[in-house]
Amino acid sequence: GEDVEQSLFLSVREGDSSVINCTYTDSSSTYLYWYKQEPGAGLQLLTYIFSNMDMKQDQRLTVLLNKKDKHLSLRIADTQTGDSAIYFCAENVNDYKLSFGAGTTVTVRA
Amino acid sequence: NAGVTQTPKFRVLKTGQSMTLLCAQDMNHEYMYWYRQDPGMGLRLIHYSVGEGTTAKGEVPDGYNVSRLKKQNFLLGLESAAPSQTSVYFCASSYGTFQAHYGYTFGSGTRLTVV
């Protein structure tokens, strides 16, 4: 199957950490990705994790991968107003195709 | 370095009209894709191409046609537009299999309304 699921909305206070969760179904996925979409713009690759890794850290971003549960999460430390966007989880289902979740709208409040 | 450029950015069509959306990339990517984005449904793949002269159907190909005559361009056609095709259309490109960690590069989208 090619179902990627994520919650639709997240509200977080400025300065707090945000955690966005995602579940996927294809255990053979090699890479899993997080994309960010700002209003009126296309999707931008934020980070990715290779399937043999459990964790990847990149400045304020931490990606955790639990292959047993097929669970992926993105943690944003010290969330800022510029982090308000839609975040998409994606898995590569085969050599050429990515399957995307519906996107989580993150709203950062002062 | 422009990346992926989509034209037009906005368009309003009447039911039954036709149009072509153009996507151009300057990164020498092999693979190109057309997605549509609808609220609460994420991105759904319409058609894709794994190289010049090739095209293939994605999840929701009905009502659309594509062509990839040149490696850098991928055209999406609507022969007879329907209100159900009101959406935001995104083009994307990628290197392909062995550089999958680069992910996709997306254009900024075309907002199409069919009335």
PDB file of N, CA and C in Angstrom, chain B residues 3-99:
ATOM      1  N   GLY B   3      15.756  26.655 -11.450  1.00  0.00           N
ATOM      2  CA  GLY B   3      15.120  25.487 -10.841  1.00  0.00           C
ATOM      3  C   GLY B   3      13.981  24.993 -11.721  1.00  0.00           C
ATOM      4  N   VAL B   4      12.766  24.976 -11.165  1.00  0.00           N
ATOM      5  CA  VAL B   4      11.581  24.527 -11.894  1.00  0.00           C
ATOM      6  C   VAL B   4      10.648  25.717 -12.058  1.00  0.00           C
ATOM      7  N   THR B   5      10.315  26.028 -13.290  1.00  0.00           N
ATOM      8  CA  THR B   5       9.464  27.176 -13.590  1.00  0.00           C
ATOM      9  C   THR B   5       8.160  26.708 -14.207  1.00  0.00           C
ATOM     10  N   GLN B   6       7.058  27.173 -13.649  1.00  0.00           N
ATOM     11  CA  GLN B   6       5.734  26.811 -14.168  1.00  0.00           C
ATOM     12  C   GLN B   6       5.055  28.062 -14.731  1.00  0.00           C
ATOM     13  N   THR B   7       4.420  27.885 -15.882  1.00  0.00           N
ATOM     14  CA  THR B   7       3.594  28.959 -16.440  1.00  0.00           C
ATOM     15  C   THR B   7       2.292  28.386 -16.959  1.00  0.00           C
ATOM     16  N   PRO B   8       1.149  29.100 -16.810  1.00  0.00           N
ATOM     17  CA  PRO B   8       1.028  30.362 -16.067  1.00  0.00           C
ATOM     18  C   PRO B   8       0.937  30.121 -14.562  1.00  0.00           C
ATOM     19  N   LYS B   9       0.872  31.156 -13.779  1.00  0.00           N
ATOM     20  CA  LYS B   9       0.705  31.023 -12.322  1.00  0.00           C
ATOM     21  C   LYS B   9      -0.769  30.946 -11.943  1.00  0.00           C
ATOM     22  N   PHE B  10      -1.610  31.603 -12.704  1.00  0.00           N
ATOM     23  CA  PHE B  10      -3.052  31.598 -12.445  1.00  0.00           C
ATOM     24  C   PHE B  10      -3.785  31.489 -13.772  1.00  0.00           C
ATOM     25  N   ARG B  11      -4.948  30.831 -13.724  1.00  0.00           N
ATOM     26  CA  ARG B  11      -5.765  30.765 -14.939  1.00  0.00           C
ATOM     27  C   ARG B  11      -7.187  30.436 -14.540  1.00  0.00           C
ATOM     28  N   VAL B  12      -8.131  31.096 -15.229  1.00  0.00           N
ATOM     29  CA  VAL B  12      -9.550  30.767 -15.076  1.00  0.00           C
ATOM     30  C   VAL B  12     -10.044  30.267 -16.431  1.00  0.00           C
ATOM     31  N   LEU B  13     -10.646  29.092 -16.437  1.00  0.00           N
ATOM     32  CA  LEU B  13     -11.168  28.499 -17.668  1.00  0.00           C
ATOM     33  C   LEU B  13     -12.672  28.298 -17.551  1.00  0.00           C
ATOM     34  N   LYS B  14     -13.310  28.313 -18.688  1.00  0.00           N
ATOM     35  CA  LYS B  14     -14.719  27.916 -18.713  1.00  0.00           C
ATOM     36  C   LYS B  14     -14.785  26.424 -18.994  1.00  0.00           C
ATOM     37  N   THR B  15     -15.815  25.789 -18.481  1.00  0.00           N
ATOM     38  CA  THR B  15     -16.016  24.356 -18.720  1.00  0.00           C
ATOM     39  C   THR B  15     -15.967  24.062 -20.212  1.00  0.00           C
ATOM     40  N   GLY B  16     -15.171  23.066 -20.572  1.00  0.00           N
ATOM     41  CA  GLY B  16     -15.054  22.671 -21.965  1.00  0.00           C
ATOM     42  C   GLY B  16     -13.864  23.278 -22.691  1.00  0.00           C
ATOM     43  N   GLN B  17     -13.274  24.307 -22.133  1.00  0.00           N
ATOM     44  CA  GLN B  17     -12.102  24.913 -22.769  1.00  0.00           C
ATOM     45  C   GLN B  17     -10.876  24.023 -22.561  1.00  0.00           C
ATOM     46  N   SER B  18      -9.863  24.274 -23.381  1.00  0.00           N
ATOM     47  CA  SER B  18      -8.625  23.517 -23.250  1.00  0.00           C
ATOM     48  C   SER B  18      -7.485  24.455 -22.880  1.00  0.00           C
ATOM     49  N   MET B  19      -6.442  23.873 -22.301  1.00  0.00           N
ATOM     50  CA  MET B  19      -5.261  24.672 -22.006  1.00  0.00           C
ATOM     51  C   MET B  19      -4.063  23.754 -21.781  1.00  0.00           C
ATOM     52  N   THR B  20      -2.886  24.343 -21.849  1.00  0.00           N
ATOM     53  CA  THR B  20      -1.647  23.618 -21.598  1.00  0.00           C
ATOM     54  C   THR B  20      -0.862  24.340 -20.524  1.00  0.00           C
ATOM     55  N   LEU B  21      -0.427  23.562 -19.531  1.00  0.00           N
ATOM     56  CA  LEU B  21       0.456  24.081 -18.495  1.00  0.00           C
ATOM     57  C   LEU B  21       1.880  23.665 -18.853  1.00  0.00           C
ATOM     58  N   LEU B  22       2.790  24.640 -18.736  1.00  0.00           N
ATOM     59  CA  LEU B  22       4.174  24.372 -19.104  1.00  0.00           C
ATOM     60  C   LEU B  22       5.056  24.295 -17.867  1.00  0.00           C
ATOM     61  N   CYS B  23       5.929  23.313 -17.859  1.00  0.00           N
ATOM     62  CA  CYS B  23       6.922  23.170 -16.803  1.00  0.00           C
ATOM     63  C   CYS B  23       8.299  23.083 -17.445  1.00  0.00           C
ATOM     64  N   ALA B  24       9.232  23.874 -16.944  1.00  0.00           N
ATOM     65  CA  ALA B  24      10.599  23.859 -17.467  1.00  0.00           C
ATOM     66  C   ALA B  24      11.575  23.767 -16.306  1.00  0.00           C
ATOM     67  N   GLN B  25      12.585  22.884 -16.466  1.00  0.00           N
ATOM     68  CA  GLN B  25      13.618  22.759 -15.433  1.00  0.00           C
ATOM     69  C   GLN B  25      14.998  22.871 -16.083  1.00  0.00           C
ATOM     70  N   ASP B  26      15.915  23.477 -15.321  1.00  0.00           N
ATOM     71  CA  ASP B  26      17.253  23.714 -15.865  1.00  0.00           C
ATOM     72  C   ASP B  26      18.327  22.974 -15.078  1.00  0.00           C
ATOM     73  N   MET B  27      17.941  21.873 -14.417  1.00  0.00           N
ATOM     74  CA  MET B  27      18.873  21.118 -13.571  1.00  0.00           C
ATOM     75  C   MET B  27      19.304  19.805 -14.213  1.00  0.00           C
ATOM     76  N   ASN B  28      18.915  19.596 -15.463  1.00  0.00           N
ATOM     77  CA  ASN B  28      19.261  18.369 -16.175  1.00  0.00           C
ATOM     78  C   ASN B  28      18.688  17.121 -15.481  1.00  0.00           C
ATOM     79  N   HIS B  29      17.527  17.298 -14.827  1.00  0.00           N
ATOM     80  CA  HIS B  29      16.880  16.164 -14.168  1.00  0.00           C
ATOM     81  C   HIS B  29      16.272  15.214 -15.190  1.00  0.00           C
ATOM     82  N   GLU B  30      16.377  13.918 -14.889  1.00  0.00           N
ATOM     83  CA  GLU B  30      15.785  12.917 -15.765  1.00  0.00           C
ATOM     84  C   GLU B  30      14.277  12.811 -15.579  1.00  0.00           C
ATOM     85  N   TYR B  31      13.837  12.855 -14.329  1.00  0.00           N
ATOM     86  CA  TYR B  31      12.437  12.565 -14.025  1.00  0.00           C
ATOM     87  C   TYR B  31      11.649  13.854 -13.822  1.00  0.00           C
ATOM     88  N   MET B  32      10.437  13.876 -14.329  1.00  0.00           N
ATOM     89  CA  MET B  32       9.544  15.006 -14.109  1.00  0.00           C
ATOM     90  C   MET B  32       8.146  14.506 -13.786  1.00  0.00           C
ATOM     91  N   TYR B  33       7.396  15.325 -13.057  1.00  0.00           N
ATOM     92  CA  TYR B  33       6.115  14.889 -12.508  1.00  0.00           C
ATOM     93  C   TYR B  33       5.111  16.033 -12.578  1.00  0.00           C
ATOM     94  N   TRP B  34       3.841  15.684 -12.669  1.00  0.00           N
ATOM     95  CA  TRP B  34       2.752  16.625 -12.466  1.00  0.00           C
ATOM     96  C   TRP B  34       1.879  16.108 -11.339  1.00  0.00           C
ATOM     97  N   TYR B  35       1.658  16.987 -10.346  1.00  0.00           N
ATOM     98  CA  TYR B  35       0.781  16.687  -9.216  1.00  0.00           C
ATOM     99  C   TYR B  35      -0.344  17.706  -9.175  1.00  0.00           C
ATOM    100  N   ARG B  36      -1.442  17.318  -8.552  1.00  0.00           N
ATOM    101  CA  ARG B  36      -2.464  18.278  -8.186  1.00  0.00           C
ATOM    102  C   ARG B  36      -2.629  18.255  -6.676  1.00  0.00           C
ATOM    103  N   GLN B  37      -2.895  19.436  -6.133  1.00  0.00           N
ATOM    104  CA  GLN B  37      -3.054  19.559  -4.685  1.00  0.00           C
ATOM    105  C   GLN B  37      -4.443  20.073  -4.388  1.00  0.00           C
ATOM    106  N   ASP B  38      -5.177  19.307  -3.607  1.00  0.00           N
ATOM    107  CA  ASP B  38      -6.525  19.678  -3.198  1.00  0.00           C
ATOM    108  C   ASP B  38      -6.592  19.652  -1.681  1.00  0.00           C
ATOM    109  N   PRO B  39      -7.404  20.532  -1.084  1.00  0.00           N
ATOM    110  CA  PRO B  39      -7.461  20.630   0.383  1.00  0.00           C
ATOM    111  C   PRO B  39      -7.755  19.278   1.040  1.00  0.00           C
ATOM    112  N   GLY B  40      -6.958  18.945   2.043  1.00  0.00           N
ATOM    113  CA  GLY B  40      -7.170  17.717   2.804  1.00  0.00           C
ATOM    114  C   GLY B  40      -6.781  16.443   2.084  1.00  0.00           C
ATOM    115  N   MET B  41      -6.297  16.556   0.845  1.00  0.00           N
ATOM    116  CA  MET B  41      -5.957  15.351   0.080  1.00  0.00           C
ATOM    117  C   MET B  41      -4.483  15.274  -0.269  1.00  0.00           C
ATOM    118  N   GLY B  42      -3.729  16.238   0.133  1.00  0.00           N
ATOM    119  CA  GLY B  42      -2.310  16.205  -0.176  1.00  0.00           C
ATOM    120  C   GLY B  42      -2.054  16.330  -1.660  1.00  0.00           C
ATOM    121  N   LEU B  43      -0.979  15.706  -2.102  1.00  0.00           N
ATOM    122  CA  LEU B  43      -0.613  15.755  -3.518  1.00  0.00           C
ATOM    123  C   LEU B  43      -0.923  14.413  -4.164  1.00  0.00           C
ATOM    124  N   ARG B  44      -1.535  14.480  -5.314  1.00  0.00           N
ATOM    125  CA  ARG B  44      -1.845  13.267  -6.069  1.00  0.00           C
ATOM    126  C   ARG B  44      -1.162  13.341  -7.427  1.00  0.00           C
ATOM    127  N   LEU B  45      -0.500  12.255  -7.786  1.00  0.00           N
ATOM    128  CA  LEU B  45       0.287  12.213  -9.010  1.00  0.00           C
ATOM    129  C   LEU B  45      -0.623  12.038 -10.224  1.00  0.00           C
ATOM    130  N   ILE B  46      -0.480  12.925 -11.193  1.00  0.00           N
ATOM    131  CA  ILE B  46      -1.304  12.864 -12.399  1.00  0.00           C
ATOM    132  C   ILE B  46      -0.591  12.036 -13.470  1.00  0.00           C
ATOM    133  N   HIS B  47       0.574  12.508 -13.882  1.00  0.00           N
ATOM    134  CA  HIS B  47       1.416  11.811 -14.852  1.00  0.00           C
ATOM    135  C   HIS B  47       2.870  12.062 -14.484  1.00  0.00           C
ATOM    136  N   TYR B  48       3.745  11.219 -14.999  1.00  0.00           N
ATOM    137  CA  TYR B  48       5.156  11.437 -14.777  1.00  0.00           C
ATOM    138  C   TYR B  48       5.950  10.982 -15.995  1.00  0.00           C
ATOM    139  N   SER B  49       7.236  11.338 -15.996  1.00  0.00           N
ATOM    140  CA  SER B  49       8.117  10.972 -17.103  1.00  0.00           C
ATOM    141  C   SER B  49       9.480  10.611 -16.547  1.00  0.00           C
ATOM    142  N   VAL B  50      10.038   9.491 -17.020  1.00  0.00           N
ATOM    143  CA  VAL B  50      11.355   9.069 -16.538  1.00  0.00           C
ATOM    144  C   VAL B  50      12.448   9.400 -17.550  1.00  0.00           C
ATOM    145  N   GLY B  51      12.105  10.165 -18.568  1.00  0.00           N
ATOM    146  CA  GLY B  51      13.109  10.590 -19.533  1.00  0.00           C
ATOM    147  C   GLY B  51      12.460  11.210 -20.749  1.00  0.00           C
ATOM    148  N   GLU B  52      13.285  11.877 -21.537  1.00  0.00           N
ATOM    149  CA  GLU B  52      12.775  12.516 -22.758  1.00  0.00           C
ATOM    150  C   GLU B  52      12.049  11.496 -23.628  1.00  0.00           C
ATOM    151  N   GLY B  53      10.861  11.888 -24.082  1.00  0.00           N
ATOM    152  CA  GLY B  53      10.087  11.025 -24.958  1.00  0.00           C
ATOM    153  C   GLY B  53       9.259   9.970 -24.253  1.00  0.00           C
ATOM    154  N   THR B  54       9.314   9.914 -22.927  1.00  0.00           N
ATOM    155  CA  THR B  54       8.539   8.918 -22.179  1.00  0.00           C
ATOM    156  C   THR B  54       7.521   9.601 -21.283  1.00  0.00           C
ATOM    157  N   THR B  55       6.364   8.983 -21.115  1.00  0.00           N
ATOM    158  CA  THR B  55       5.369   9.441 -20.149  1.00  0.00           C
ATOM    159  C   THR B  55       4.662   8.230 -19.578  1.00  0.00           C
ATOM    160  N   ALA B  56       4.080   8.406 -18.402  1.00  0.00           N
ATOM    161  CA  ALA B  56       3.349   7.309 -17.763  1.00  0.00           C
ATOM    162  C   ALA B  56       2.255   7.892 -16.879  1.00  0.00           C
ATOM    163  N   LYS B  57       1.221   7.077 -16.632  1.00  0.00           N
ATOM    164  CA  LYS B  57       0.093   7.533 -15.826  1.00  0.00           C
ATOM    165  C   LYS B  57       0.396   7.405 -14.349  1.00  0.00           C
ATOM    166  N   GLY B  58      -0.124   8.379 -13.592  1.00  0.00           N
ATOM    167  CA  GLY B  58      -0.038   8.327 -12.143  1.00  0.00           C
ATOM    168  C   GLY B  58      -1.343   7.855 -11.549  1.00  0.00           C
ATOM    169  N   GLU B  59      -1.697   8.417 -10.392  1.00  0.00           N
ATOM    170  CA  GLU B  59      -2.908   7.993  -9.687  1.00  0.00           C
ATOM    171  C   GLU B  59      -4.190   8.538 -10.295  1.00  0.00           C
ATOM    172  N   VAL B  60      -4.147   9.770 -10.808  1.00  0.00           N
ATOM    173  CA  VAL B  60      -5.361  10.443 -11.281  1.00  0.00           C
ATOM    174  C   VAL B  60      -5.151  11.012 -12.687  1.00  0.00           C
ATOM    175  N   PRO B  61      -4.954  10.163 -13.698  1.00  0.00           N
ATOM    176  CA  PRO B  61      -4.612  10.663 -15.037  1.00  0.00           C
ATOM    177  C   PRO B  61      -5.793  11.085 -15.918  1.00  0.00           C
ATOM    178  N   ASP B  62      -7.013  10.692 -15.527  1.00  0.00           N
ATOM    179  CA  ASP B  62      -8.154  10.918 -16.409  1.00  0.00           C
ATOM    180  C   ASP B  62      -8.421  12.401 -16.622  1.00  0.00           C
ATOM    181  N   GLY B  63      -8.593  12.777 -17.894  1.00  0.00           N
ATOM    182  CA  GLY B  63      -8.870  14.167 -18.243  1.00  0.00           C
ATOM    183  C   GLY B  63      -7.626  14.981 -18.533  1.00  0.00           C
ATOM    184  N   TYR B  64      -6.450  14.343 -18.426  1.00  0.00           N
ATOM    185  CA  TYR B  64      -5.180  15.034 -18.649  1.00  0.00           C
ATOM    186  C   TYR B  64      -4.331  14.272 -19.662  1.00  0.00           C
ATOM    187  N   ASN B  65      -3.515  15.024 -20.403  1.00  0.00           N
ATOM    188  CA  ASN B  65      -2.496  14.395 -21.237  1.00  0.00           C
ATOM    189  C   ASN B  65      -1.187  15.145 -21.037  1.00  0.00           C
ATOM    190  N   VAL B  66      -0.082  14.477 -21.339  1.00  0.00           N
ATOM    191  CA  VAL B  66       1.229  15.066 -21.117  1.00  0.00           C
ATOM    192  C   VAL B  66       2.136  14.765 -22.300  1.00  0.00           C
ATOM    193  N   SER B  67       3.186  15.580 -22.405  1.00  0.00           N
ATOM    194  CA  SER B  67       4.214  15.309 -23.413  1.00  0.00           C
ATOM    195  C   SER B  67       5.559  15.777 -22.884  1.00  0.00           C
ATOM    196  N   ARG B  68       6.594  15.009 -23.252  1.00  0.00           N
ATOM    197  CA  ARG B  68       7.966  15.366 -22.850  1.00  0.00           C
ATOM    198  C   ARG B  68       8.839  15.235 -24.104  1.00  0.00           C
ATOM    199  N   LEU B  69       8.725  16.236 -24.966  1.00  0.00           N
ATOM    200  CA  LEU B  69       9.477  16.216 -26.223  1.00  0.00           C
ATOM    201  C   LEU B  69      10.924  16.619 -26.009  1.00  0.00           C
ATOM    202  N   LYS B  70      11.155  17.459 -25.008  1.00  0.00           N
ATOM    203  CA  LYS B  70      12.511  17.858 -24.667  1.00  0.00           C
ATOM    204  C   LYS B  70      12.760  17.518 -23.209  1.00  0.00           C
ATOM    205  N   LYS B  71      13.980  17.188 -22.866  1.00  0.00           N
ATOM    206  CA  LYS B  71      14.301  16.762 -21.506  1.00  0.00           C
ATOM    207  C   LYS B  71      13.916  17.823 -20.480  1.00  0.00           C
ATOM    208  N   GLN B  72      14.056  19.083 -20.817  1.00  0.00           N
ATOM    209  CA  GLN B  72      13.847  20.126 -19.835  1.00  0.00           C
ATOM    210  C   GLN B  72      12.390  20.549 -19.695  1.00  0.00           C
ATOM    211  N   ASN B  73      11.510  20.095 -20.583  1.00  0.00           N
ATOM    212  CA  ASN B  73      10.112  20.553 -20.550  1.00  0.00           C
ATOM    213  C   ASN B  73       9.136  19.405 -20.361  1.00  0.00           C
ATOM    214  N   PHE B  74       8.086  19.671 -19.594  1.00  0.00           N
ATOM    215  CA  PHE B  74       7.037  18.681 -19.378  1.00  0.00           C
ATOM    216  C   PHE B  74       5.712  19.427 -19.423  1.00  0.00           C
ATOM    217  N   LEU B  75       4.884  19.107 -20.410  1.00  0.00           N
ATOM    218  CA  LEU B  75       3.643  19.829 -20.629  1.00  0.00           C
ATOM    219  C   LEU B  75       2.450  19.018 -20.133  1.00  0.00           C
ATOM    220  N   LEU B  76       1.525  19.702 -19.486  1.00  0.00           N
ATOM    221  CA  LEU B  76       0.290  19.066 -19.021  1.00  0.00           C
ATOM    222  C   LEU B  76      -0.872  19.710 -19.753  1.00  0.00           C
ATOM    223  N   GLY B  77      -1.672  18.894 -20.434  1.00  0.00           N
ATOM    224  CA  GLY B  77      -2.797  19.410 -21.207  1.00  0.00           C
ATOM    225  C   GLY B  77      -4.131  18.995 -20.623  1.00  0.00           C
ATOM    226  N   LEU B  78      -5.072  19.935 -20.681  1.00  0.00           N
ATOM    227  CA  LEU B  78      -6.458  19.637 -20.350  1.00  0.00           C
ATOM    228  C   LEU B  78      -7.237  19.849 -21.635  1.00  0.00           C
ATOM    229  N   GLU B  79      -7.802  18.803 -22.184  1.00  0.00           N
ATOM    230  CA  GLU B  79      -8.479  18.906 -23.477  1.00  0.00           C
ATOM    231  C   GLU B  79      -9.851  19.548 -23.360  1.00  0.00           C
ATOM    232  N   SER B  80     -10.579  19.215 -22.297  1.00  0.00           N
ATOM    233  CA  SER B  80     -11.928  19.741 -22.092  1.00  0.00           C
ATOM    234  C   SER B  80     -12.121  19.915 -20.586  1.00  0.00           C
ATOM    235  N   ALA B  81     -11.820  21.116 -20.112  1.00  0.00           N
ATOM    236  CA  ALA B  81     -11.776  21.353 -18.674  1.00  0.00           C
ATOM    237  C   ALA B  81     -13.128  21.139 -17.998  1.00  0.00           C
ATOM    238  N   ALA B  82     -13.074  20.591 -16.775  1.00  0.00           N
ATOM    239  CA  ALA B  82     -14.271  20.361 -15.965  1.00  0.00           C
ATOM    240  C   ALA B  82     -14.069  21.018 -14.600  1.00  0.00           C
ATOM    241  N   PRO B  83     -15.158  21.406 -13.935  1.00  0.00           N
ATOM    242  CA  PRO B  83     -15.012  22.030 -12.611  1.00  0.00           C
ATOM    243  C   PRO B  83     -14.221  21.167 -11.623  1.00  0.00           C
ATOM    244  N   SER B  84     -14.264  19.843 -11.775  1.00  0.00           N
ATOM    245  CA  SER B  84     -13.520  18.948 -10.873  1.00  0.00           C
ATOM    246  C   SER B  84     -12.005  19.090 -11.050  1.00  0.00           C
ATOM    247  N   GLN B  85     -11.588  19.777 -12.095  1.00  0.00           N
ATOM    248  CA  GLN B  85     -10.167  19.992 -12.321  1.00  0.00           C
ATOM    249  C   GLN B  85      -9.677  21.309 -11.719  1.00  0.00           C
ATOM    250  N   THR B  86     -10.553  22.000 -11.032  1.00  0.00           N
ATOM    251  CA  THR B  86     -10.145  23.167 -10.257  1.00  0.00           C
ATOM    252  C   THR B  86      -9.203  22.695  -9.162  1.00  0.00           C
ATOM    253  N   SER B  87      -7.982  23.227  -9.160  1.00  0.00           N
ATOM    254  CA  SER B  87      -6.967  22.721  -8.246  1.00  0.00           C
ATOM    255  C   SER B  87      -5.719  23.588  -8.368  1.00  0.00           C
ATOM    256  N   VAL B  88      -4.739  23.264  -7.538  1.00  0.00           N
ATOM    257  CA  VAL B  88      -3.405  23.847  -7.710  1.00  0.00           C
ATOM    258  C   VAL B  88      -2.519  22.744  -8.279  1.00  0.00           C
ATOM    259  N   TYR B  89      -1.868  23.039  -9.378  1.00  0.00           N
ATOM    260  CA  TYR B  89      -1.043  22.052 -10.077  1.00  0.00           C
ATOM    261  C   TYR B  89       0.428  22.347  -9.836  1.00  0.00           C
ATOM    262  N   PHE B  90       1.151  21.304  -9.449  1.00  0.00           N
ATOM    263  CA  PHE B  90       2.577  21.436  -9.214  1.00  0.00           C
ATOM    264  C   PHE B  90       3.350  20.518 -10.140  1.00  0.00           C
ATOM    265  N   CYS B  91       4.394  21.080 -10.698  1.00  0.00           N
ATOM    266  CA  CYS B  91       5.361  20.300 -11.445  1.00  0.00           C
ATOM    267  C   CYS B  91       6.564  20.069 -10.537  1.00  0.00           C
ATOM    268  N   ALA B  92       7.204  18.922 -10.690  1.00  0.00           N
ATOM    269  CA  ALA B  92       8.408  18.627  -9.927  1.00  0.00           C
ATOM    270  C   ALA B  92       9.378  17.862 -10.814  1.00  0.00           C
ATOM    271  N   SER B  93      10.636  17.882 -10.429  1.00  0.00           N
ATOM    272  CA  SER B  93      11.629  17.113 -11.162  1.00  0.00           C
ATOM    273  C   SER B  93      12.617  16.508 -10.180  1.00  0.00           C
ATOM    274  N   SER B  94      13.312  15.472 -10.624  1.00  0.00           N
ATOM    275  CA  SER B  94      14.303  14.825  -9.759  1.00  0.00           C
ATOM    276  C   SER B  94      15.375  14.168 -10.605  1.00  0.00           C
ATOM    277  N   TYR B  95      16.510  13.855  -9.952  1.00  0.00           N
ATOM    278  CA  TYR B  95      17.601  13.183 -10.664  1.00  0.00           C
ATOM    279  C   TYR B  95      17.216  11.771 -11.038  1.00  0.00           C
ATOM    280  N   GLY B  96      16.504  11.078 -10.115  1.00  0.00           N
ATOM    281  CA  GLY B  96      16.163   9.695 -10.383  1.00  0.00           C
ATOM    282  C   GLY B  96      16.750   8.760  -9.346  1.00  0.00           C
ATOM    283  N   THR B  97      16.806   7.512  -9.711  1.00  0.00           N
ATOM    284  CA  THR B  97      17.027   6.409  -8.783  1.00  0.00           C
ATOM    285  C   THR B  97      18.215   6.584  -7.850  1.00  0.00           C
ATOM    286  N   PHE B  98      19.389   6.841  -8.383  1.00  0.00           N
ATOM    287  CA  PHE B  98      20.594   6.742  -7.577  1.00  0.00           C
ATOM    288  C   PHE B  98      20.923   8.006  -6.810  1.00  0.00           C
ATOM    289  N   GLN B  99      20.121   9.009  -6.939  1.00  0.00           N
ATOM    290  CA  GLN B  99      20.323  10.241  -6.175  1.00  0.00           C
ATOM    291  C   GLN B  99      19.011  10.628  -5.508  1.00  0.00           C
TER     292      GLN B  99
END
